[in-house]
Coordinates of C-alpha atoms and ligand atoms in Angstrom, one line a residue:
M28 CA 6.9 30.8 0.5
T29 CA 8.8 27.7 -0.5
P30 CA 12.5 28.0 -0.9
Q31 CA 12.5 27.3 -4.6
E32 CA 9.9 30.1 -4.8
S33 CA 12.1 32.4 -2.7
S34 CA 15.1 31.3 -5.1
Q35 CA 13.1 32.1 -8.0
L36 CA 12.0 35.3 -6.9
L37 CA 15.5 36.5 -5.9
A38 CA 16.9 35.0 -9.4
D39 CA 14.1 37.6 -11.0
V40 CA 15.5 40.4 -8.6
E41 CA 18.9 39.7 -9.8
A42 CA 18.0 39.7 -13.7
F43 CA 16.0 42.9 -13.0
C44 CA 18.9 44.5 -11.3
Q45 CA 21.5 43.8 -14.1
E46 CA 19.0 45.2 -16.3
I47 CA 18.5 48.5 -14.6
R48 CA 22.1 49.0 -14.0
P49 CA 23.2 50.9 -16.9
V50 CA 19.9 52.6 -17.4
E51 CA 20.1 54.0 -14.0
E52 CA 23.8 55.1 -14.7
W53 CA 22.5 57.1 -17.7
C54 CA 19.7 58.6 -16.0
Y55 CA 22.0 59.7 -12.8
A56 CA 24.6 61.2 -15.0
E57 CA 21.7 63.2 -17.0
H58 CA 20.1 63.7 -13.7
K59 CA 16.7 62.3 -15.3
F60 CA 13.8 60.3 -13.9
N61 CA 14.4 56.7 -14.7
D62 CA 11.2 55.8 -16.3
Q63 CA 12.5 52.1 -17.0
V64 CA 12.4 50.9 -13.2
A65 CA 8.5 50.2 -13.5
P66 CA 8.6 48.4 -17.0
L67 CA 11.6 46.5 -16.1
A68 CA 10.0 45.4 -13.0
K69 CA 6.8 44.4 -14.6
K70 CA 9.1 42.3 -17.3
H71 CA 10.6 40.5 -14.2
N72 CA 7.5 40.2 -12.2
I73 CA 8.5 41.8 -9.3
L74 CA 5.9 44.6 -9.1
G75 CA 3.8 42.4 -6.4
T76 CA 6.5 40.6 -4.2
I77 CA 4.4 40.6 -1.2
V78 CA 1.1 40.5 -2.6
P79 CA -0.7 36.8 -2.0
R80 CA -0.5 34.7 -5.3
E81 CA -4.3 34.7 -5.6
L82 CA -4.2 38.7 -6.1
G83 CA -1.5 38.3 -8.8
G84 CA 1.7 38.7 -6.5
R85 CA 4.6 36.4 -5.5
G86 CA 3.2 35.8 -1.9
A87 CA 6.8 36.8 -0.3
D88 CA 7.4 36.5 3.3
T89 CA 9.2 39.6 5.0
V90 CA 12.5 38.0 5.1
T91 CA 12.5 37.1 1.1
Y92 CA 11.2 40.3 0.5
A93 CA 14.0 42.1 2.7
R94 CA 16.6 40.1 0.7
A95 CA 15.2 41.2 -2.6
L96 CA 15.2 45.0 -1.6
A97 CA 19.0 44.7 -0.3
R98 CA 19.7 43.4 -3.6
I99 CA 17.5 46.4 -5.2
G100 CA 19.5 48.6 -2.7
R101 CA 22.7 48.0 -4.6
E102 CA 21.4 49.8 -7.6
G103 CA 20.9 52.7 -5.6
T104 CA 18.6 54.2 -3.1
G105 CA 16.4 55.8 -5.8
V106 CA 15.7 52.7 -7.4
R107 CA 14.9 50.8 -4.3
T108 CA 12.5 53.8 -3.1
F109 CA 10.4 53.2 -5.8
F110 CA 9.6 49.6 -4.5
S111 CA 9.2 51.0 -0.9
G112 CA 6.7 53.6 -2.3
H113 CA 4.7 51.1 -4.4
T114 CA 5.1 48.0 -2.4
S115 CA 6.0 48.3 1.2
I116 CA 3.8 51.5 1.9
G117 CA 1.6 51.0 -1.3
E118 CA 0.3 47.4 -1.7
Y119 CA 0.9 46.6 1.9
P120 CA -1.7 48.7 3.4
I121 CA -4.1 47.6 0.8
M122 CA -3.7 43.9 1.2
T123 CA -3.5 44.3 5.1
W124 CA -6.6 46.7 5.7
G125 CA -8.4 46.6 2.4
S126 CA -11.8 45.1 1.8
D127 CA -12.0 42.0 -0.4
E128 CA -13.4 44.2 -3.1
L129 CA -10.5 47.0 -2.8
K130 CA -7.8 44.3 -3.1
K131 CA -9.4 42.9 -6.0
R132 CA -9.7 46.5 -7.8
Y133 CA -6.2 47.5 -6.8
L134 CA -3.7 44.5 -6.4
P135 CA -3.7 42.8 -9.6
A136 CA -3.6 46.1 -11.5
A137 CA -0.6 47.0 -9.2
C138 CA 1.3 43.8 -9.5
R139 CA 0.9 44.0 -13.5
G140 CA 2.1 47.7 -13.6
E141 CA -0.9 49.2 -14.5
K142 CA -1.5 50.9 -11.3
I143 CA 1.8 52.4 -9.5
L144 CA 1.2 53.2 -6.0
A145 CA 2.1 55.7 -3.3
F146 CA 1.6 56.8 0.2
G147 CA 0.8 60.0 1.2
L148 CA 1.0 60.8 4.8
T149 CA 3.3 63.9 5.3
E150 CA 2.0 67.6 4.6
P151 CA 3.6 70.6 4.7
E152 CA 2.9 71.3 8.5
A153 CA 2.9 67.7 9.7
G154 CA 5.9 65.7 9.0
S155 CA 7.3 64.0 12.4
N156 CA 3.9 64.6 13.9
P157 CA 1.4 63.4 11.4
L158 CA -1.4 64.1 13.9
E159 CA -0.7 67.6 13.1
M160 CA -2.1 67.1 9.6
Q161 CA -4.9 69.5 7.9
S162 CA -6.3 67.2 5.4
T163 CA -10.0 66.6 5.6
F164 CA -13.0 64.5 4.3
E165 CA -16.5 64.5 4.5
R166 CA -18.8 61.8 3.7
K167 CA -21.5 62.7 1.2
G168 CA -23.9 59.8 0.4
E169 CA -21.8 57.1 -1.2
Q170 CA -18.9 59.0 -1.3
F171 CA -16.0 60.7 0.5
I172 CA -14.9 64.4 -0.3
L173 CA -11.3 65.1 0.3
N174 CA -9.4 68.4 0.5
G175 CA -5.8 68.9 1.6
V176 CA -2.0 69.0 0.3
K177 CA 0.4 66.2 1.0
Y178 CA 4.1 66.7 0.7
L179 CA 7.3 64.9 -0.2
I180 CA 5.7 62.0 -1.5
S181 CA 7.7 59.0 -3.2
N182 CA 6.1 58.2 -6.8
G183 CA 3.4 60.7 -5.8
G184 CA 3.9 62.5 -9.3
I185 CA 3.8 59.0 -11.1
A186 CA 1.3 57.1 -9.1
E187 CA -2.0 56.0 -10.4
A188 CA -3.4 55.4 -6.9
I189 CA -2.4 56.7 -3.4
V190 CA -3.2 55.3 0.2
T191 CA -3.7 58.7 2.0
F192 CA -5.0 59.9 5.2
A193 CA -7.3 62.9 6.3
Y194 CA -9.3 64.1 9.5
P195 CA -13.4 64.3 9.4
K196 CA -14.2 67.8 8.5
T197 CA -16.6 67.9 11.8
G198 CA -16.7 65.5 14.8
T199 CA -14.1 63.3 16.3
K200 CA -10.7 64.1 15.4
R201 CA -9.6 60.6 14.5
M202 CA -7.9 59.8 11.0
S203 CA -9.0 57.8 8.2
A204 CA -7.1 56.2 5.4
F205 CA -8.4 56.1 2.0
V206 CA -7.2 54.8 -1.5
I207 CA -7.3 57.8 -4.0
D208 CA -7.1 57.7 -7.8
T209 CA -5.0 60.2 -9.4
K210 CA -6.5 60.3 -12.8
V211 CA -9.7 61.9 -11.6
P212 CA -11.2 65.5 -11.2
G213 CA -9.9 67.3 -8.0
F214 CA -6.2 65.7 -8.1
T215 CA -3.2 67.7 -9.0
S216 CA 0.5 67.0 -8.5
E217 CA 3.8 68.7 -8.7
T218 CA 7.2 66.9 -9.0
L219 CA 9.8 68.2 -6.5
L220 CA 13.1 68.6 -8.3
A221 CA 15.3 70.5 -6.0
K222 CA 16.6 67.4 -4.1
M223 CA 20.0 66.5 -2.9
G224 CA 19.9 63.2 -4.2
M225 CA 17.8 60.6 -5.9
P226 CA 17.6 62.5 -9.1
T227 CA 16.1 59.2 -10.8
S228 CA 13.4 58.8 -8.6
N229 CA 10.1 60.8 -8.3
T230 CA 9.2 62.8 -5.3
A231 CA 6.2 65.0 -5.2
M232 CA 3.5 66.9 -3.7
F233 CA 0.0 66.7 -4.5
E234 CA -3.2 68.3 -3.7
M235 CA -7.0 67.2 -3.4
Q236 CA -9.6 69.6 -4.2
N237 CA -13.1 68.2 -3.3
L238 CA -11.8 65.0 -4.6
A239 CA -14.5 62.5 -4.7
V240 CA -13.6 58.9 -3.3
P241 CA -16.1 55.9 -3.4
A242 CA -16.8 55.0 0.2
A243 CA -15.6 51.4 -0.7
N244 CA -12.2 53.3 -0.8
L245 CA -11.8 53.6 2.9
L246 CA -9.4 51.3 4.4
G247 CA -10.2 49.6 7.6
T248 CA -13.2 51.4 9.2
E249 CA -13.3 55.0 9.8
G250 CA -11.0 56.4 12.7
D251 CA -8.6 53.5 11.8
G252 CA -6.0 55.9 9.8
F253 CA -3.2 56.5 12.5
R254 CA -3.2 52.6 13.1
I255 CA -2.9 52.0 9.5
A256 CA -0.4 54.7 9.0
M257 CA 1.8 53.3 12.0
G258 CA 1.3 49.7 10.8
S259 CA 2.3 50.5 7.4
L260 CA 5.6 52.1 8.6
V261 CA 6.6 48.8 10.0
S262 CA 6.8 47.5 6.6
G263 CA 8.2 50.5 5.2
R264 CA 11.0 50.9 7.7
I265 CA 12.2 47.3 7.2
S266 CA 12.3 48.4 3.4
V267 CA 14.6 51.3 4.0
A268 CA 17.0 49.3 6.3
A269 CA 17.0 46.5 3.7
G270 CA 17.9 49.0 0.8
S271 CA 20.3 50.7 2.9
L272 CA 22.0 47.1 3.5
G273 CA 22.4 46.9 -0.2
V274 CA 24.2 50.4 -0.2
I275 CA 26.8 49.2 2.3
E276 CA 27.2 46.0 0.2
D277 CA 27.8 47.9 -3.0
C278 CA 30.1 50.4 -1.1
L279 CA 32.0 47.4 0.0
A280 CA 32.3 45.8 -3.4
E281 CA 33.3 49.0 -4.9
V282 CA 36.0 49.7 -2.3
I283 CA 37.4 46.0 -2.3
N284 CA 37.9 46.6 -6.4
Y285 CA 39.2 50.2 -6.3
A286 CA 41.5 49.8 -3.2
K287 CA 43.2 46.9 -4.8
E288 CA 43.7 48.5 -8.4
R289 CA 44.8 52.0 -7.3
L290 CA 48.5 52.4 -6.7
Q291 CA 50.0 55.3 -4.5
H292 CA 53.3 55.3 -2.6
G293 CA 54.5 52.2 -4.5
K294 CA 51.6 49.7 -3.7
P295 CA 48.0 49.2 -4.0
I296 CA 46.2 51.8 -1.4
A297 CA 44.6 48.5 0.0
K298 CA 47.7 47.9 1.6
H299 CA 47.9 51.1 3.5
Q300 CA 46.4 50.2 7.0
L301 CA 44.4 53.5 7.2
V302 CA 42.5 52.3 4.1
Q303 CA 42.1 49.2 5.5
E304 CA 40.3 50.6 8.7
H305 CA 37.6 52.3 6.5
I306 CA 37.3 48.7 4.4
A307 CA 36.9 46.7 7.8
M308 CA 34.4 49.3 9.3
I309 CA 32.4 49.0 6.0
E310 CA 32.4 45.3 6.5
Q311 CA 31.4 45.6 10.0
H312 CA 28.7 47.8 9.1
R313 CA 27.5 45.2 6.5
V314 CA 27.6 42.1 8.9
T315 CA 25.6 43.9 11.9
S316 CA 23.2 45.4 9.3
E317 CA 22.6 42.2 7.8
R318 CA 21.8 40.5 11.2
M319 CA 19.6 43.3 12.2
V320 CA 17.6 43.5 8.9
L321 CA 17.0 39.6 9.1
W322 CA 15.8 39.7 12.8
A323 CA 13.5 42.8 12.1
A324 CA 12.1 40.8 8.8
E325 CA 11.6 37.5 11.1
L326 CA 9.7 39.3 13.7
K327 CA 7.6 41.0 10.9
D328 CA 7.0 37.4 9.7
A329 CA 5.9 36.3 13.2
A330 CA 3.6 39.2 14.0
T331 CA 1.9 38.5 10.5
A332 CA 1.5 35.0 11.4
S333 CA -0.2 35.9 14.8
P334 CA -2.0 39.2 14.1
K335 CA -3.9 38.9 17.6
D336 CA -0.9 38.8 19.6
A337 CA -0.1 42.4 20.5
E338 CA 3.3 41.3 22.3
I339 CA 4.9 40.3 19.2
G340 CA 3.4 43.2 17.3
K341 CA 4.9 45.8 19.7
K342 CA 8.3 43.5 19.4
A343 CA 8.1 43.9 15.5
D344 CA 7.5 47.3 15.4
L345 CA 10.2 48.2 17.8
A346 CA 12.9 46.0 15.9
A347 CA 11.9 47.9 12.7
A348 CA 12.5 51.4 14.3
Q349 CA 15.7 50.1 15.6
T350 CA 17.2 48.3 12.5
K351 CA 16.1 51.4 10.3
L352 CA 17.9 53.8 12.6
F353 CA 21.0 51.6 12.7
V354 CA 21.3 50.6 9.3
A355 CA 20.4 54.2 7.7
N356 CA 23.3 55.3 9.8
A357 CA 25.7 52.5 8.9
A358 CA 25.0 53.1 5.3
W359 CA 25.7 56.7 5.4
D360 CA 29.1 56.0 7.2
A361 CA 29.9 53.4 4.8
A362 CA 29.1 55.5 1.7
D363 CA 31.3 58.2 3.5
R364 CA 34.3 55.8 3.8
A365 CA 33.9 54.9 0.7
V366 CA 34.0 58.0 -0.8
Q367 CA 37.2 58.4 1.3
V368 CA 38.8 55.5 -0.2
F369 CA 38.2 56.6 -3.8
G370 CA 39.7 59.9 -2.9
G371 CA 39.3 63.0 -5.5
R372 CA 37.1 60.4 -7.8
G373 CA 34.9 59.5 -4.6
W374 CA 33.7 63.2 -4.4
S375 CA 31.9 62.9 -7.8
T376 CA 28.7 61.5 -9.1
L377 CA 30.3 59.6 -11.9
Y378 CA 31.3 57.0 -9.2
R379 CA 29.1 54.8 -7.1
P380 CA 30.2 55.8 -3.7
G381 CA 29.5 59.5 -4.3
R382 CA 26.0 58.6 -5.6
H383 CA 25.1 56.4 -2.7
L384 CA 26.6 59.2 -0.4
Q385 CA 24.1 61.6 -1.9
D386 CA 21.2 59.2 -2.1
V387 CA 21.3 57.3 1.0
R388 CA 21.1 60.3 3.4
V389 CA 17.3 60.6 3.2
C390 CA 17.1 57.2 4.7
R391 CA 17.9 59.0 8.0
I392 CA 14.9 61.1 7.5
Y393 CA 12.1 59.5 5.7
E394 CA 10.0 56.9 7.5
G395 CA 10.9 58.1 10.8
T396 CA 13.6 60.7 11.4
D397 CA 16.7 59.6 13.6
E398 CA 15.4 61.7 16.4
I399 CA 11.9 60.3 16.2
L400 CA 13.2 56.7 16.3
K401 CA 15.9 57.3 18.9
L402 CA 12.4 58.8 21.0
K403 CA 10.4 55.6 20.2
I404 CA 13.2 53.5 21.5
A405 CA 14.1 55.4 24.5
A406 CA 10.2 55.2 25.6
S407 CA 10.1 51.7 25.0
V408 CA 13.3 51.0 27.3
L409 CA 11.8 53.1 29.7
G410 CA 8.6 51.7 30.3
G411 CA 6.2 52.6 27.4
K412 CA 3.7 55.5 26.4
E413 CA 4.1 57.3 29.7
W414 CA 7.5 58.1 28.8
E415 CA 7.2 59.4 25.2
A416 CA 9.2 62.5 24.9
F417 CA 7.0 64.1 22.3
K418 CA 3.6 64.0 24.8
Ligands
FAD510 C1 12.8 62.2 -0.5 C2 11.9 62.0 0.4 C3 10.8 61.0 0.2 C4 9.6 60.9 1.0 N1 8.7 60.1 1.0 C5 7.5 60.2 1.5 C6 6.3 59.3 1.4 O1 6.4 58.3 0.2 N2 5.3 59.5 2.1 C7 5.4 60.3 3.2 O2 4.3 60.2 3.7 N3 6.4 61.0 3.5 C8 7.3 60.8 2.9 N4 8.5 61.8 3.2 C9 8.5 62.7 4.3 C10 9.1 62.2 5.3 O3 8.6 61.2 5.9 C11 9.1 63.4 6.3 O4 10.1 64.7 5.6 C12 9.8 63.2 7.7 O5 8.8 62.4 8.6 C13 10.0 64.3 8.6 O6 9.2 65.3 8.8 P1 9.6 66.8 8.0 O7 10.4 66.8 6.8 O8 8.1 67.3 8.1 O9 10.5 67.4 9.3 P2 10.1 68.0 10.9 O10 8.9 66.8 11.5 O11 9.9 69.5 10.4 O12 11.4 67.8 11.5 C14 12.5 68.5 11.4 C15 13.6 68.1 12.3 O13 13.2 68.2 14.0 C16 13.2 66.9 14.5 N5 12.1 66.8 15.4 C17 10.8 66.9 15.0 N6 10.4 66.6 16.2 C18 11.0 66.3 17.1 C19 10.8 65.9 18.4 N7 9.5 65.7 19.1 N8 11.7 65.7 19.2 C20 13.3 65.6 18.5 N9 13.6 66.2 17.2 C21 12.1 66.4 16.6 C22 13.3 65.8 13.3 O14 13.8 64.8 13.8 C23 13.9 66.5 12.3 O15 15.4 66.5 12.4 C24 9.5 61.8 2.2 C25 10.5 62.4 2.4 C26 11.8 62.4 1.5 C27 12.8 63.8 2.0

């Protein structure tokens, strides 16, 4: 992507963010799903940022895409989660492991907003350990028949197509990855509403009951599913980290304005030293997180440029995990500090810090919990696979 294309994409993202803000504020206050995210993203042509141009996308590198997600993250973790589900773990596995035919069938439509995408790995009994999944597939002629339940899926109730995973009903226990359509017999979904945050985004569970999938909808080859799931999570983790950076940036902007205007004890609270400590720490989180997101995105771009280089692939995988762990926690702390600076008003969803605090907590859970990422980092430092604590 040229510098001009990158600036144009970021300008389009900026225009989207300005339009989505009042809608998101209203939806948040009403506790309603924000159904304008996809149409406005379509209007500004940002539904296929990383998809190659010949397939209808913008062809963004990871660094540009991370910058875009950081900007979107300022509008709220719910808005950014839509893009992570649709692009980072929806379009990404199709463009990386799909056949040419599959790419042509799904990606241009996804870029035009005709097919919203999601990624369904988690199941009621398989979260941190996806290997414990129970979904199955069986080959019948030119189709695969899928059965199983997927749980806590971002965009799962609004998607037209979902990248999902299952084990063969019989034979070797190696999972495969499929793109399933949702407007077909055998697919049902239920939106999950009892959430602690992100009321404006869609999280759902879905069931596949003898769902027939064309054989051509297999991603990679049979048995490639775990590799595809883990590979997609590198892209997904960078998206969560970049979005969390946006949360930190927004918290900083909010506390700077508020602390200068709010007077207590005869002066702006920004002049009280303990309030300045909060502001300094949010700024520290911002600077460090920005560097880490850039580092992880650059490594991901290097890995994409050299797909056969296992070493750079491993580095990109680890950097994504380290960055996601750090920035998600930094954003949680930044939102907590911003709430504190806002005092009683902070402890309210009428103001942005309170909404960020509610929403960003999930970034320490999805796409790899804090604990799982720590285990991954420790195993790597200790010397690799033989040190993995969950074995
Ligand atoms: C809003 C939201 C959106 C989501 N979106 C998606 C999505 O789009 N697609 C998708 O596939 N999934 C999605 N998820 C699911 C998410 O990835 C899982 O919730 C997450 O992986 C954790 O799994 P779990 O909830 O089953 O927790 P569990 O795996 O049951 O873990 C519970 C606790 O035990 C800890 N734990 C587990 N094993 C170990 C271990 N070996 N050592 C130490 N601690 C351990 C965990 O870290 C955690 O603290 C979403 C979740 C949420 C909340």
